[in-house]
CSV table of C-alpha atoms in Angstrom, one decimal:
chain,number,residue,atom,x,y,z
A,1491,MET,CA,-12.6,-2.6,20.1
A,1492,SER,CA,-13.0,0.3,21.5
A,1493,GLY,CA,-10.5,3.7,21.3
A,1494,THR,CA,-9.9,6.7,19.7
A,1495,VAL,CA,-8.8,7.1,16.3
A,1496,VAL,CA,-5.0,8.6,16.0
A,1497,ALA,CA,-4.0,8.1,12.7
A,1498,LEU,CA,-4.9,7.2,9.3
A,1499,LEU,CA,-2.4,4.9,7.9
A,1500,ASP,CA,-1.1,4.9,4.2
A,1501,ALA,CA,-2.0,8.4,4.1
A,1502,PRO,CA,-4.9,9.5,1.1
A,1503,SER,CA,-4.8,12.1,-0.5
A,1504,SER,CA,-6.3,15.7,-1.3
A,1505,LYS,CA,-7.1,14.6,-4.2
A,1506,ALA,CA,-8.5,11.2,-3.8
A,1507,PHE,CA,-12.1,10.1,-2.6
A,1508,GLY,CA,-11.5,6.5,-1.1
A,1509,MET,CA,-10.6,4.3,2.9
A,1510,ALA,CA,-7.7,4.1,4.7
A,1511,PRO,CA,-6.8,1.4,7.6
A,1512,PHE,CA,-6.3,3.2,10.6
A,1513,VAL,CA,-5.0,3.1,14.1
A,1514,LEU,CA,-7.3,3.1,16.6
A,1515,ARG,CA,-5.9,3.5,21.3
A,1516,ARG,CA,-7.5,1.4,23.2
A,1517,GLU,CA,-8.5,2.0,26.4
A,1518,ASP,CA,-5.6,0.4,28.3
A,1519,GLY,CA,-2.8,2.5,25.7
A,1520,GLN,CA,-1.9,0.3,23.1
A,1521,LEU,CA,-1.9,1.1,19.6
A,1522,VAL,CA,-4.2,-1.5,17.3
A,1523,VAL,CA,-4.5,-1.2,13.7
A,1524,MET,CA,-7.7,-1.2,12.3
A,1525,GLY,CA,-9.3,-1.5,8.7
A,1526,ILE,CA,-9.3,-3.9,6.0
A,1527,SER,CA,-5.8,-4.8,6.6
A,1528,GLU,CA,-4.2,-7.7,7.2
A,1529,LEU,CA,-2.7,-6.5,10.4
A,1530,ARG,CA,-6.2,-5.7,11.8
A,1531,GLY,CA,-6.4,-6.0,15.2
A,1532,ARG,CA,-2.4,-6.2,15.8
A,1533,PRO,CA,-0.4,-3.8,17.9
A,1534,LEU,CA,1.2,-0.9,16.7
A,1535,ASP,CA,4.7,0.3,18.2
A,1536,ARG,CA,4.7,4.2,19.0
A,1537,ALA,CA,8.1,4.8,17.4
A,1538,LEU,CA,6.6,3.1,14.2
A,1539,LEU,CA,3.5,5.0,13.9
A,1540,ASP,CA,5.9,8.5,14.3
A,1541,LEU,CA,7.9,7.3,11.8
A,1542,ARG,CA,5.4,6.6,9.8
A,1543,ILE,CA,4.1,10.2,10.8
A,1544,ARG,CA,7.0,11.9,10.0
A,1545,SER,CA,7.5,10.6,6.7
A,1546,GLY,CA,4.1,11.5,5.9
A,1547,ASP,CA,2.7,8.0,5.0
A,1548,ALA,CA,0.0,8.6,7.9
A,1549,LEU,CA,-1.7,11.2,9.2
A,1550,GLU,CA,-2.2,11.7,12.5
A,1551,VAL,CA,-5.4,12.6,13.8
A,1552,ALA,CA,-5.8,15.0,17.1
A,1553,GLN,CA,-8.6,14.8,19.2
A,1554,GLY,CA,-9.8,11.8,17.3
A,1555,PRO,CA,-13.4,10.2,17.4
A,1556,GLN,CA,-14.0,7.4,19.8
A,1557,VAL,CA,-15.0,4.3,18.2
A,1558,GLU,CA,-15.9,1.0,18.7
A,1559,GLY,CA,-13.9,-1.1,15.6
A,1560,ALA,CA,-16.3,-3.9,14.1
A,1561,GLU,CA,-14.3,-6.7,12.1
A,1562,ASP,CA,-14.7,-4.3,8.8
A,1563,ALA,CA,-14.8,-1.1,10.7
A,1564,VAL,CA,-12.4,1.3,7.8
A,1565,ALA,CA,-11.8,5.5,7.5
A,1566,GLY,CA,-13.8,6.5,4.6
A,1567,TRP,CA,-11.5,9.7,2.8
A,1568,ILE,CA,-12.9,12.7,1.5
A,1569,GLY,CA,-9.8,14.6,0.1
A,1570,ALA,CA,-10.2,18.9,0.6
A,1571,GLN,CA,-9.0,19.1,-2.7
A,1572,PHE,CA,-11.4,16.8,-4.6
A,1573,LEU,CA,-14.5,18.5,-3.1
A,1574,GLU,CA,-13.1,21.2,-4.4
A,1575,ARG,CA,-12.0,20.2,-7.8
A,1576,LEU,CA,-15.7,18.8,-7.8
A,1577,GLU,CA,-17.1,21.8,-6.8
A,1578,ASN,CA,-15.6,23.7,-10.0
A,1579,LEU,CA,-17.4,21.6,-12.6
A,1580,GLY,CA,-20.2,23.4,-12.9
A,1581,GLU,CA,-23.9,21.2,-12.3
A,1582,GLN,CA,-22.5,18.2,-13.0
A,1583,GLY,CA,-19.9,18.7,-10.5
A,1584,ARG,CA,-22.4,20.1,-7.6
A,1585,ILE,CA,-24.7,17.0,-8.1
A,1586,LEU,CA,-21.5,14.9,-7.5
A,1587,ALA,CA,-20.6,16.7,-4.5
A,1588,ALA,CA,-23.8,16.8,-3.2
A,1589,PRO,CA,-24.0,13.3,-1.0
A,1590,LEU,CA,-20.3,14.3,-0.8
A,1591,HIS,CA,-21.4,17.3,1.4
A,1592,ARG,CA,-23.7,15.9,3.3
A,1593,ARG,CA,-21.1,13.3,4.4
A,1594,ILE,CA,-18.8,15.7,5.8
A,1595,GLY,CA,-21.5,17.7,7.2
A,1596,SER,CA,-22.7,14.9,9.3
A,1597,PRO,CA,-21.8,14.7,12.9
A,1598,ALA,CA,-19.6,11.3,12.2
A,1599,SER,CA,-17.0,13.2,10.2
A,1600,HIS,CA,-14.3,14.5,11.0
A,1601,GLY,CA,-11.8,17.5,8.9
A,1602,LEU,CA,-8.2,17.3,9.0
A,1603,GLY,CA,-6.9,20.7,8.7
A,1604,ASP,CA,-7.1,21.6,5.3
A,1605,ARG,CA,-5.9,17.6,3.6
A,1606,GLY,CA,-9.5,16.3,3.9
A,1607,TYR,CA,-11.9,14.3,5.7
A,1608,PHE,CA,-12.6,11.0,7.3
A,1609,TRP,CA,-15.2,9.1,9.1
A,1610,ILE,CA,-15.5,5.6,10.4
A,1611,THR,CA,-17.6,3.3,8.3
A,1612,GLY,CA,-18.5,-0.6,7.2
A,1613,HIS,CA,-15.3,-1.8,4.1
A,1614,ALA,CA,-18.9,-2.6,1.8
A,1615,ARG,CA,-20.8,0.5,2.8
A,1616,LEU,CA,-18.1,2.6,1.7
A,1617,MET,CA,-17.6,0.2,-0.9
A,1618,ARG,CA,-21.3,1.0,-2.5
A,1619,GLU,CA,-20.6,4.1,-1.6
A,1620,LEU,CA,-17.9,4.7,-3.8
A,1621,GLU,CA,-19.2,2.4,-6.5
A,1622,THR,CA,-22.6,4.2,-6.7
A,1623,TRP,CA,-20.8,7.5,-7.1
A,1624,VAL,CA,-18.6,6.0,-9.9
A,1625,GLN,CA,-21.6,5.2,-11.8
A,1626,LYS,CA,-23.2,8.0,-11.6
A,1627,ALA,CA,-19.9,10.5,-12.6
A,1628,GLY,CA,-19.6,7.8,-15.5
A,1629,HIS,CA,-22.5,7.8,-16.8
A,1630,MET,CA,-22.1,11.6,-17.2
A,1631,VAL,CA,-18.9,11.2,-18.7
A,1632,LEU,CA,-20.1,8.6,-20.7
A,1633,GLN,CA,-23.2,10.3,-22.4
A,1634,ASN,CA,-20.4,13.2,-23.0
A,1635,VAL,CA,-17.5,12.4,-23.8
A,1636,ALA,CA,-16.6,15.5,-25.8
A,1637,GLN,CA,-17.8,18.0,-23.4
A,1638,ALA,CA,-15.0,20.3,-21.7
A,1639,GLN,CA,-15.3,19.0,-17.5
A,1640,SER,CA,-15.7,15.1,-18.7
A,1641,ARG,CA,-12.0,14.7,-18.7
A,1642,ASP,CA,-12.1,16.2,-15.2
A,1643,LEU,CA,-14.9,13.8,-14.1
A,1644,ALA,CA,-12.4,10.7,-15.3
A,1645,GLU,CA,-9.9,11.7,-14.1
A,1646,MET,CA,-11.6,12.4,-10.3
A,1647,MET,CA,-13.3,8.2,-11.2
A,1648,ASP,CA,-9.9,7.9,-11.1
A,1649,TRP,CA,-9.0,9.1,-7.9
A,1650,THR,CA,-11.7,7.4,-6.2
A,1651,LEU,CA,-12.3,3.3,-7.8
A,1652,PRO,CA,-8.8,3.7,-10.5
A,1653,GLU,CA,-9.3,-0.6,-11.2
A,1654,SER,CA,-13.2,0.0,-12.0
A,1655,ALA,CA,-14.2,-0.5,-15.7
A,1656,LEU,CA,-16.1,2.3,-15.9
A,1657,THR,CA,-13.5,4.8,-14.6
A,1658,GLN,CA,-10.7,3.2,-17.1
A,1659,ALA,CA,-13.7,3.2,-20.0
A,1660,ALA,CA,-14.1,7.3,-19.1
A,1661,LEU,CA,-10.3,7.5,-19.2
A,1662,LEU,CA,-9.5,5.9,-21.9
A,1663,PHE,CA,-12.8,7.8,-24.5
A,1664,THR,CA,-12.0,11.5,-23.0
A,1665,SER,CA,-8.3,11.2,-23.8
A,1666,CYS,CA,-7.2,12.9,-26.8
A,1667,PRO,CA,-6.8,10.7,-30.1
A,1668,GLU,CA,-2.9,10.5,-30.2
A,1669,ASP,CA,-3.0,9.6,-26.3
A,1670,ARG,CA,-5.6,6.9,-26.7
A,1671,GLU,CA,-3.3,4.4,-28.0
A,1672,GLN,CA,-0.9,4.8,-25.3
A,1673,GLN,CA,-3.7,4.8,-22.1
A,1674,LEU,CA,-5.2,1.5,-23.6
A,1675,ARG,CA,-1.6,-0.2,-23.1
A,1676,TRP,CA,-1.6,1.2,-19.5
A,1677,THR,CA,-4.8,0.1,-18.3
A,1678,LEU,CA,-3.8,-3.2,-20.0
A,1679,ARG,CA,-1.3,-3.2,-17.6
A,1680,LEU,CA,-2.6,-2.5,-14.3
A,1681,ARG,CA,-4.7,-5.7,-15.2
A,1682,HIS,CA,-2.2,-7.5,-15.8
A,1683,GLY,CA,-0.9,-6.7,-12.3
A,1684,GLN,CA,-3.9,-7.9,-11.2
A,1685,GLY,CA,-3.9,-11.6,-12.9
A,1686,HIS,CA,-5.9,-11.3,-15.9
A,1687,SER,CA,-4.8,-12.1,-19.1
A,1688,LEU,CA,-7.1,-10.4,-22.0
A,1689,ASP,CA,-4.7,-9.2,-24.6
A,1690,GLU,CA,-5.3,-5.4,-26.2
A,1691,GLU,CA,-8.2,-6.4,-28.4
A,1692,ALA,CA,-10.5,-7.7,-25.4
A,1693,LEU,CA,-9.4,-4.7,-23.1
A,1694,LEU,CA,-10.5,-2.5,-25.8
A,1695,ASN,CA,-13.6,-4.0,-26.9
A,1696,GLU,CA,-15.3,-4.2,-22.7
A,1697,LEU,CA,-15.0,-0.8,-22.9
A,1698,GLU,CA,-16.5,-0.1,-26.0
A,1699,HIS,CA,-19.2,-2.2,-24.9
A,1700,LEU,CA,-19.0,-0.9,-21.8
A,1701,ARG,CA,-19.3,2.9,-23.2
A,1702,ALA,CA,-22.1,2.1,-25.7
A,1703,ARG,CA,-24.4,0.2,-22.9
A,1704,LEU,CA,-23.9,3.2,-20.4
A,1705,SER,CA,-24.0,6.3,-23.4
A,1706,SER,CA,-27.2,5.5,-25.1
A,1707,PRO,CA,-30.4,7.5,-22.5
A,1708,THR,CA,-31.0,5.2,-19.6
A,1709,PRO,CA,-32.4,5.6,-15.8
A,1710,ILE,CA,-29.9,8.3,-15.3
A,1711,ASP,CA,-32.1,11.3,-15.4
A,1712,ASP,CA,-34.3,9.3,-12.9
A,1713,GLN,CA,-30.5,8.2,-10.8
A,1714,LEU,CA,-29.6,12.5,-11.4
A,1715,LYS,CA,-33.4,12.9,-9.4
A,1716,GLU,CA,-32.1,10.7,-6.6
A,1717,ILE,CA,-29.2,12.6,-5.4
A,1718,ARG,CA,-30.7,16.2,-6.1
A,1719,GLN,CA,-31.3,16.6,-2.9
A,1720,PRO,CA,-31.2,19.7,-0.3
A,1721,ARG,CA,-27.8,20.0,0.7
A,1722,ASP,CA,-29.2,19.7,4.7
A,1723,GLU,CA,-30.7,16.4,4.2
A,1724,GLN,CA,-29.9,13.6,6.1
A,1725,VAL,CA,-28.9,10.7,3.3
A,1726,TYR,CA,-27.5,9.1,6.0
A,1727,PRO,CA,-29.9,9.6,9.1
A,1728,ARG,CA,-27.5,9.7,12.4
A,1729,SER,CA,-28.7,7.1,14.4
A,1730,ARG,CA,-27.3,4.9,11.6
A,1731,GLU,CA,-23.9,5.9,11.8
A,1732,TYR,CA,-21.2,4.9,14.8
A,1733,SER,CA,-22.2,5.5,17.8
A,1734,PRO,CA,-19.2,7.5,19.8
A,1735,THR,CA,-21.4,7.1,23.1
A,1736,LEU,CA,-23.6,4.1,22.9
A,1737,GLY,CA,-21.2,1.2,22.0
A,1738,GLY,CA,-22.7,-0.2,19.6
A,1739,SER,CA,-21.3,-1.2,16.1
A,1740,CYS,CA,-19.5,2.0,14.6
A,1741,TYR,CA,-21.2,1.1,11.7
A,1742,ALA,CA,-25.1,0.3,10.7
B,1297,MET,CA,6.8,-23.1,-11.8
B,1298,ALA,CA,6.9,-23.0,-7.9
B,1299,PRO,CA,9.7,-20.9,-6.6
B,1300,THR,CA,12.3,-22.3,-4.7
B,1301,ALA,CA,14.9,-20.9,-2.6
B,1302,ASP,CA,17.2,-20.0,-6.0
B,1303,THR,CA,14.3,-18.2,-6.9
B,1304,VAL,CA,13.3,-15.9,-4.3
B,1305,ARG,CA,13.2,-12.1,-4.9
B,1306,PHE,CA,14.8,-9.0,-2.6
B,1307,GLY,CA,12.0,-6.9,-1.1
B,1308,HIS,CA,12.4,-3.3,-0.1
B,1309,ALA,CA,9.7,-1.2,1.0
B,1310,TYR,CA,9.9,2.3,0.0
B,1311,PHE,CA,9.1,5.4,2.0
B,1312,SER,CA,10.4,9.3,1.5
B,1313,ASP,CA,11.6,11.8,3.8
B,1314,GLN,CA,9.7,14.4,2.2
B,1315,GLY,CA,6.3,12.9,2.4
B,1316,ARG,CA,5.2,14.9,4.9
B,1317,GLU,CA,5.3,18.3,2.9
B,1318,ASP,CA,4.8,16.5,-0.4
B,1319,GLU,CA,1.8,14.3,-0.5
B,1320,LEU,CA,3.3,12.5,-3.7
B,1321,ALA,CA,7.1,11.9,-2.9
B,1322,ALA,CA,7.2,8.7,-1.7
B,1323,VAL,CA,5.5,7.7,-5.1
B,1324,ARG,CA,7.2,9.8,-7.2
B,1325,GLU,CA,10.7,9.2,-5.8
B,1326,ALA,CA,9.9,5.6,-6.4
B,1327,LEU,CA,8.9,5.7,-9.7
B,1328,GLU,CA,11.8,7.5,-10.3
B,1329,ILE,CA,14.3,4.6,-9.0
B,1330,ALA,CA,12.2,1.8,-10.7
B,1331,ALA,CA,12.6,3.9,-13.8
B,1332,GLY,CA,16.7,3.9,-13.4
B,1333,ARG,CA,15.9,7.8,-13.2
B,1334,GLU,CA,17.5,7.7,-9.4
B,1335,ALA,CA,19.2,5.5,-7.6
B,1336,LEU,CA,18.1,3.6,-4.6
B,1337,GLN,CA,19.4,5.4,-1.3
B,1338,PRO,CA,19.9,4.4,1.9
B,1339,ARG,CA,17.6,5.5,4.0
B,1340,ARG,CA,17.1,7.7,8.1
B,1341,ALA,CA,17.4,5.6,10.4
B,1342,GLY,CA,14.4,5.0,11.8
B,1343,ASN,CA,15.7,4.2,15.1
B,1344,ASP,CA,19.3,4.9,17.6
B,1345,ASP,CA,19.0,0.7,17.3
B,1346,VAL,CA,18.9,0.2,13.6
B,1347,LEU,CA,22.6,2.5,13.9
B,1348,ARG,CA,23.8,0.5,16.6
B,1349,ALA,CA,23.5,-2.9,15.0
B,1350,GLU,CA,24.8,-1.1,12.0
B,1351,GLU,CA,28.0,-0.1,14.5
B,1352,LEU,CA,28.6,-3.5,15.7
B,1353,LEU,CA,28.1,-4.9,12.6
B,1354,GLU,CA,30.6,-2.5,11.0
B,1355,ALA,CA,28.5,-1.7,7.9
B,1356,CYS,CA,28.0,2.1,8.6
B,1357,ASP,CA,30.1,3.5,6.5
B,1358,PRO,CA,28.9,3.8,3.5
B,1359,ARG,CA,25.0,3.1,5.6
B,1360,PRO,CA,23.4,0.4,3.6
B,1361,ILE,CA,20.4,-0.3,1.4
B,1362,TYR,CA,18.1,-2.6,3.1
B,1363,ALA,CA,16.3,-5.5,1.4
B,1364,TYR,CA,14.3,-8.5,3.4
B,1365,LEU,CA,14.7,-11.7,1.2
B,1366,GLY,CA,11.3,-13.1,0.5
B,1367,ASP,CA,9.4,-10.2,1.9
B,1368,LEU,CA,8.0,-6.7,1.9
B,1369,HIS,CA,7.7,-5.0,5.2
B,1370,PRO,CA,4.4,-3.1,5.2
B,1371,ALA,CA,5.7,-1.1,8.3
B,1372,LEU,CA,9.0,0.6,6.3
B,1373,GLY,CA,7.4,1.8,3.3
B,1374,LYS,CA,4.9,3.2,1.1
B,1375,VAL,CA,5.3,1.5,-2.8
B,1376,GLY,CA,7.3,-2.3,-2.4
B,1377,LEU,CA,9.7,-2.2,-5.0
B,1378,VAL,CA,11.2,-6.4,-5.5
B,1379,VAL,CA,14.5,-6.5,-6.5
B,1380,GLY,CA,16.0,-9.7,-8.8
B,1381,ARG,CA,18.6,-12.2,-7.2
B,1382,THR,CA,21.2,-10.1,-9.5
B,1383,TRP,CA,21.3,-7.3,-6.9
B,1384,VAL,CA,24.0,-9.9,-4.9
B,1385,ALA,CA,26.6,-9.5,-7.6
B,1386,SER,CA,28.6,-7.4,-8.9
B,1387,GLU,CA,30.2,-6.1,-4.8
B,1388,ARG,CA,27.1,-4.7,-4.6
B,1389,LEU,CA,26.3,-7.0,-1.2
B,1390,GLN,CA,27.6,-5.3,1.8
B,1391,GLY,CA,26.6,-8.4,4.4
B,1392,LEU,CA,23.4,-9.9,5.3
B,1393,SER,CA,21.9,-11.0,8.7
B,1394,HIS,CA,19.7,-14.2,9.6
B,1395,CYS,CA,16.5,-11.7,10.6
B,1396,ASP,CA,16.6,-8.5,11.3
B,1397,SER,CA,19.4,-7.0,12.9
B,1398,GLY,CA,17.8,-3.3,14.3
B,1399,GLY,CA,15.7,-6.1,16.0
B,1400,VAL,CA,18.6,-7.9,17.8
B,1401,ALA,CA,19.3,-4.4,18.4
B,1402,ALA,CA,16.6,-3.1,20.1
B,1403,ARG,CA,16.0,-6.5,22.0
B,1404,CYS,CA,12.2,-5.5,21.1
B,1405,ALA,CA,9.3,-7.8,20.6
B,1406,GLY,CA,10.3,-11.2,19.7
B,1407,PHE,CA,13.4,-10.5,20.1
B,1408,GLY,CA,13.3,-9.2,23.5
B,1409,CYS,CA,14.6,-12.1,25.6
B,1410,LEU,CA,17.9,-11.1,24.6
B,1411,GLN,CA,20.2,-9.7,27.4
B,1412,GLU,CA,22.1,-6.9,27.2
B,1413,ASN,CA,25.5,-8.6,27.1
B,1414,GLU,CA,24.4,-10.7,24.6
B,1415,VAL,CA,23.4,-8.3,21.9
B,1416,GLU,CA,26.7,-8.1,20.2
B,1417,LYS,CA,27.2,-12.2,20.1
B,1418,ALA,CA,24.2,-12.8,18.7
B,1419,LEU,CA,24.6,-10.4,16.0
B,1420,LEU,CA,27.9,-11.5,14.9
B,1421,GLU,CA,27.1,-14.9,15.2
B,1422,LEU,CA,24.0,-14.5,12.8
B,1423,SER,CA,25.3,-12.0,10.5
B,1424,SER,CA,28.3,-12.7,8.0
B,1425,PRO,CA,30.2,-9.4,5.7
B,1426,ALA,CA,30.1,-9.4,2.4
B,1427,PRO,CA,30.9,-11.8,0.2
B,1428,CYS,CA,28.6,-13.9,2.3
B,1429,ASP,CA,30.0,-17.0,0.0
B,1430,GLY,CA,27.8,-19.5,0.3
B,1431,TRP,CA,24.9,-18.0,1.3
B,1432,GLU,CA,22.6,-19.3,-1.2
B,1433,GLN,CA,23.2,-22.8,-0.5
B,1434,HIS,CA,22.6,-22.4,3.3
B,1435,PHE,CA,19.3,-20.4,2.4
B,1436,GLY,CA,18.3,-23.6,0.5
B,1437,VAL,CA,19.1,-25.8,3.3
B,1438,GLU,CA,17.2,-23.8,5.9
B,1439,VAL,CA,14.0,-23.8,3.3
B,1440,GLU,CA,14.2,-27.4,2.8
B,1441,GLN,CA,14.4,-28.1,6.5
B,1442,ALA,CA,12.0,-25.6,7.6
B,1443,TYR,CA,9.9,-25.9,5.0
B,1444,GLY,CA,10.0,-29.4,3.2
B,1445,GLY,CA,11.9,-27.4,0.2
B,1446,ASP,CA,9.1,-25.6,-0.4
B,1447,ALA,CA,10.0,-22.0,-1.0
B,1448,ALA,CA,6.5,-20.1,-0.8
B,1449,ARG,CA,5.6,-21.4,2.5
B,1450,TYR,CA,9.2,-19.1,3.1
B,1451,VAL,CA,7.5,-16.3,1.4
B,1452,ARG,CA,4.2,-16.9,2.8
B,1453,GLY,CA,5.8,-15.9,6.3
B,1454,GLU,CA,5.0,-19.2,8.3
B,1455,THR,CA,7.0,-19.9,11.1
B,1456,PRO,CA,9.9,-22.2,10.4
B,1457,ALA,CA,10.6,-25.9,11.8
B,1458,LEU,CA,12.8,-25.1,15.0
B,1459,ALA,CA,15.3,-27.3,14.5
B,1460,ALA,CA,16.0,-25.7,10.8
B,1461,LEU,CA,17.0,-22.4,13.0
B,1462,ASP,CA,20.1,-21.7,14.7
B,1463,GLU,CA,20.4,-21.4,18.9
B,1464,TYR,CA,19.0,-17.9,18.8
B,1465,ARG,CA,16.0,-18.3,16.1
B,1466,ARG,CA,15.3,-20.9,18.1
B,1467,ARG,CA,15.1,-18.5,21.4
B,1468,PHE,CA,13.0,-16.0,19.4
B,1469,VAL,CA,10.4,-18.1,18.4
B,1470,SER,CA,10.1,-19.5,21.7
B,1471,HIS,CA,10.2,-16.5,23.6
B,1472,ALA,CA,7.2,-14.6,21.0
B,1473,GLU,CA,5.2,-17.9,20.9
B,1474,ALA,CA,5.3,-17.6,25.0
B,1475,GLN,CA,4.6,-14.0,25.0
B,1476,GLU,CA,1.8,-14.4,22.3
B,1477,ILE,CA,3.5,-12.0,19.8
B,1478,GLU,CA,2.0,-12.1,16.3
B,1479,ASP,CA,4.6,-10.5,14.4
B,1480,LYS,CA,6.9,-13.5,14.6
B,1481,ARG,CA,8.2,-13.4,11.0
B,1482,ARG,CA,11.9,-11.0,11.5
B,1483,LEU,CA,12.8,-13.3,13.5
B,1484,TRP,CA,14.1,-15.6,10.7
B,1485,THR,CA,13.6,-13.9,7.4
B,1486,TRP,CA,17.3,-13.0,6.4
B,1487,GLU,CA,18.6,-9.8,6.1
B,1488,PHE,CA,20.7,-8.0,3.5
B,1489,ARG,CA,22.3,-5.1,2.9
B,1490,PHE,CA,23.6,-4.1,-0.1
B,1491,SER,CA,27.0,-1.1,-0.4
B,1492,ALA,CA,25.1,0.2,-4.3
B,1493,ALA,CA,21.5,0.3,-5.8
B,1494,PRO,CA,19.9,-1.9,-8.0
B,1495,THR,CA,20.5,-1.7,-11.8
B,1496,GLN,CA,16.8,-0.5,-13.4
B,1497,GLU,CA,17.0,-3.9,-15.5
B,1498,GLU,CA,17.1,-5.5,-11.8
B,1499,PHE,CA,13.9,-4.4,-10.6
B,1500,VAL,CA,11.0,-6.3,-11.3
B,1501,ALA,CA,7.8,-5.2,-9.5
B,1502,PHE,CA,6.2,-2.1,-8.0
B,1503,VAL,CA,3.5,-2.7,-5.5
B,1504,CYS,CA,2.0,-0.7,-4.3
B,1505,THR,CA,-2.0,0.1,-2.9
B,1506,ARG,CA,-4.8,1.5,-4.4
B,1507,ASN,CA,-4.0,5.4,-3.4
B,1508,ALA,CA,-0.9,4.7,-4.0
B,1509,LEU,CA,-2.1,3.9,-7.8
B,1510,LYS,CA,-4.0,6.8,-7.9
B,1511,GLU,CA,-1.0,9.4,-7.4
B,1512,LEU,CA,0.8,7.0,-9.9
B,1513,ASN,CA,-1.3,7.7,-12.4
B,1514,GLU,CA,-1.8,11.0,-11.7
B,1515,LEU,CA,1.9,11.4,-12.1
B,1516,ARG,CA,1.9,9.8,-15.3
B,1517,ARG,CA,-1.1,12.4,-16.5
B,1518,LYS,CA,1.1,15.2,-15.0
B,1519,GLY,CA,4.4,14.1,-17.7
B,1520,TRP,CA,6.1,11.6,-15.4
B,1521,PRO,CA,7.6,8.5,-17.0
B,1522,GLU,CA,5.5,5.8,-17.1
B,1523,LEU,CA,7.1,2.3,-15.2
B,1524,PRO,CA,9.5,0.6,-17.7
B,1525,GLU,CA,7.3,-2.6,-18.9
B,1526,ASN,CA,9.7,-5.2,-17.5
B,1527,VAL,CA,8.7,-3.8,-13.7
B,1528,ALA,CA,4.5,-5.2,-13.2
B,1529,ILE,CA,2.5,-3.0,-11.0
B,1530,LEU,CA,0.3,-5.0,-8.3
B,1531,GLY,CA,-1.5,-5.3,-5.5
B,1532,GLN,CA,-2.7,-2.1,-6.7
B,1533,GLN,CA,-6.5,-3.3,-5.8
B,1534,HIS,CA,-5.5,-3.9,-1.7
B,1535,ASP,CA,-6.7,-0.6,0.4
B,1536,SER,CA,-4.1,-1.5,2.7
B,1537,LEU,CA,-0.3,-1.5,2.1
B,1538,ALA,CA,0.2,-4.9,4.7
B,1539,ASP,CA,-2.9,-6.4,2.4
B,1540,ALA,CA,-1.0,-5.2,-1.0
B,1541,PHE,CA,2.3,-6.4,0.2
B,1542,SER,CA,1.2,-9.7,1.6
B,1543,SER,CA,-1.7,-10.0,-1.8
B,1544,GLU,CA,-0.7,-13.6,-4.0
B,1545,HIS,CA,0.7,-11.7,-7.2
B,1546,ALA,CA,3.0,-9.9,-4.7
B,1547,ARG,CA,4.3,-13.1,-3.2
B,1548,HIS,CA,4.2,-15.4,-5.5
B,1549,CYS,CA,6.4,-12.7,-7.5
B,1550,LEU,CA,8.8,-11.7,-4.1
B,1551,GLY,CA,9.0,-16.6,-4.5
B,1552,GLY,CA,10.8,-15.7,-7.8
B,1553,GLU,CA,7.6,-16.8,-10.1
B,1554,GLN,CA,7.0,-15.1,-13.6
B,1555,LEU,CA,3.2,-13.4,-13.6
B,1556,GLY,CA,1.4,-13.4,-16.4
B,1557,GLY,CA,0.8,-10.4,-18.9
B,1558,ASP,CA,3.3,-8.0,-19.2
B,1559,GLN,CA,5.9,-9.5,-17.6
């Protein structure tokens, strides 16, 4: 299905790194929902979209890109505040910001005012990007939980993949001791909401185990080298991105 | 416990009028409501058809709070609030319709088979003002005849057996099928209109996407109170509202099932 991106649904925050469904205007003028959604491919009433934009639940995209929306196409999202916060976290922040800068510098990315940047990609591929980022941030946090910026990084992992066990471990072990019990209980509630039936002790064991495994010396340095690439290097060559003009799949 | 007509709960999809100016508004306001610190208020009408339906049903003073029995409509909010059946008690029920009253007034999509001069009659025949005595029995019979008594099928939004529906809704469904309209659920999902908000104890679940969970976690870090323990947090691993609202856990909860863990 081809068309022009006119809105992002479920408005992602300027503080977040993640994804969102999007709305495509087909050549016949019909609006359809795209993205990882049960509503995928369904028509969307213009008045309803306008209502969602007015209420802040959708972000309007002016002069959006033309895309060929593949089955699992989704909008990737990097919030402007997320990027800014990362850059204020010293060397580690700059390392973690590097792939994000390359992403938003690519021709496939589009700015949405001071809110953030989006691009159209495949869901599985984007999940891998998010997981890789969280993994790298998680290594940094769990190797230095007492470091000042580790708490900030843990919170940014939460703004990326809050349900990741690595994020939950990072948040728990960077909490101040008096808040730790409450953080553990909150994590347990979220796990229960996902249908997990573990108890507090089992959850703590799981997160302790994760911390022990990741806080020991690991090939993290190699991973860091891997992402220490010059900012102008295109990690994702243009040919692997969606092509607005070639009419192929929107992502490699 | 399998859901029955007697256990199906109410769904209210919440969004904020302030969301455009304040990113966290919808989640923060929904949190305040589910925590019992603020009362759920009638929302601004999305279009004139809703107001017209309210006028025809004499349900505009005060404007009602809408909820669907067994459904969270993803087009209507950012956070889904699931509310227990006791909401209908204590004279808070203003009225009900056996489908989406605003859709009837608008004659949109599956309701498009109605002629303009049929709207008022259809709305009145498909609706009841409070106290709506006997509605539970009526709903039970409909679930029995339309779904063989399996309320989970109603909650999943399956098309009911037409013979179980009244003449108007049979027309709506037939029209929608002839027009290949996919979103048919509003043609038979029961709509409830309330004159007052649920109490905190009546909230059962807070259904949100991963993006909304990020905001909820941020609010928690900023010192907002946590959701009370009686409110489960569901849907959070989904990236789209539609998927979160129709997730297995949300549907189980809407069906009236007790969930594991903190329930």
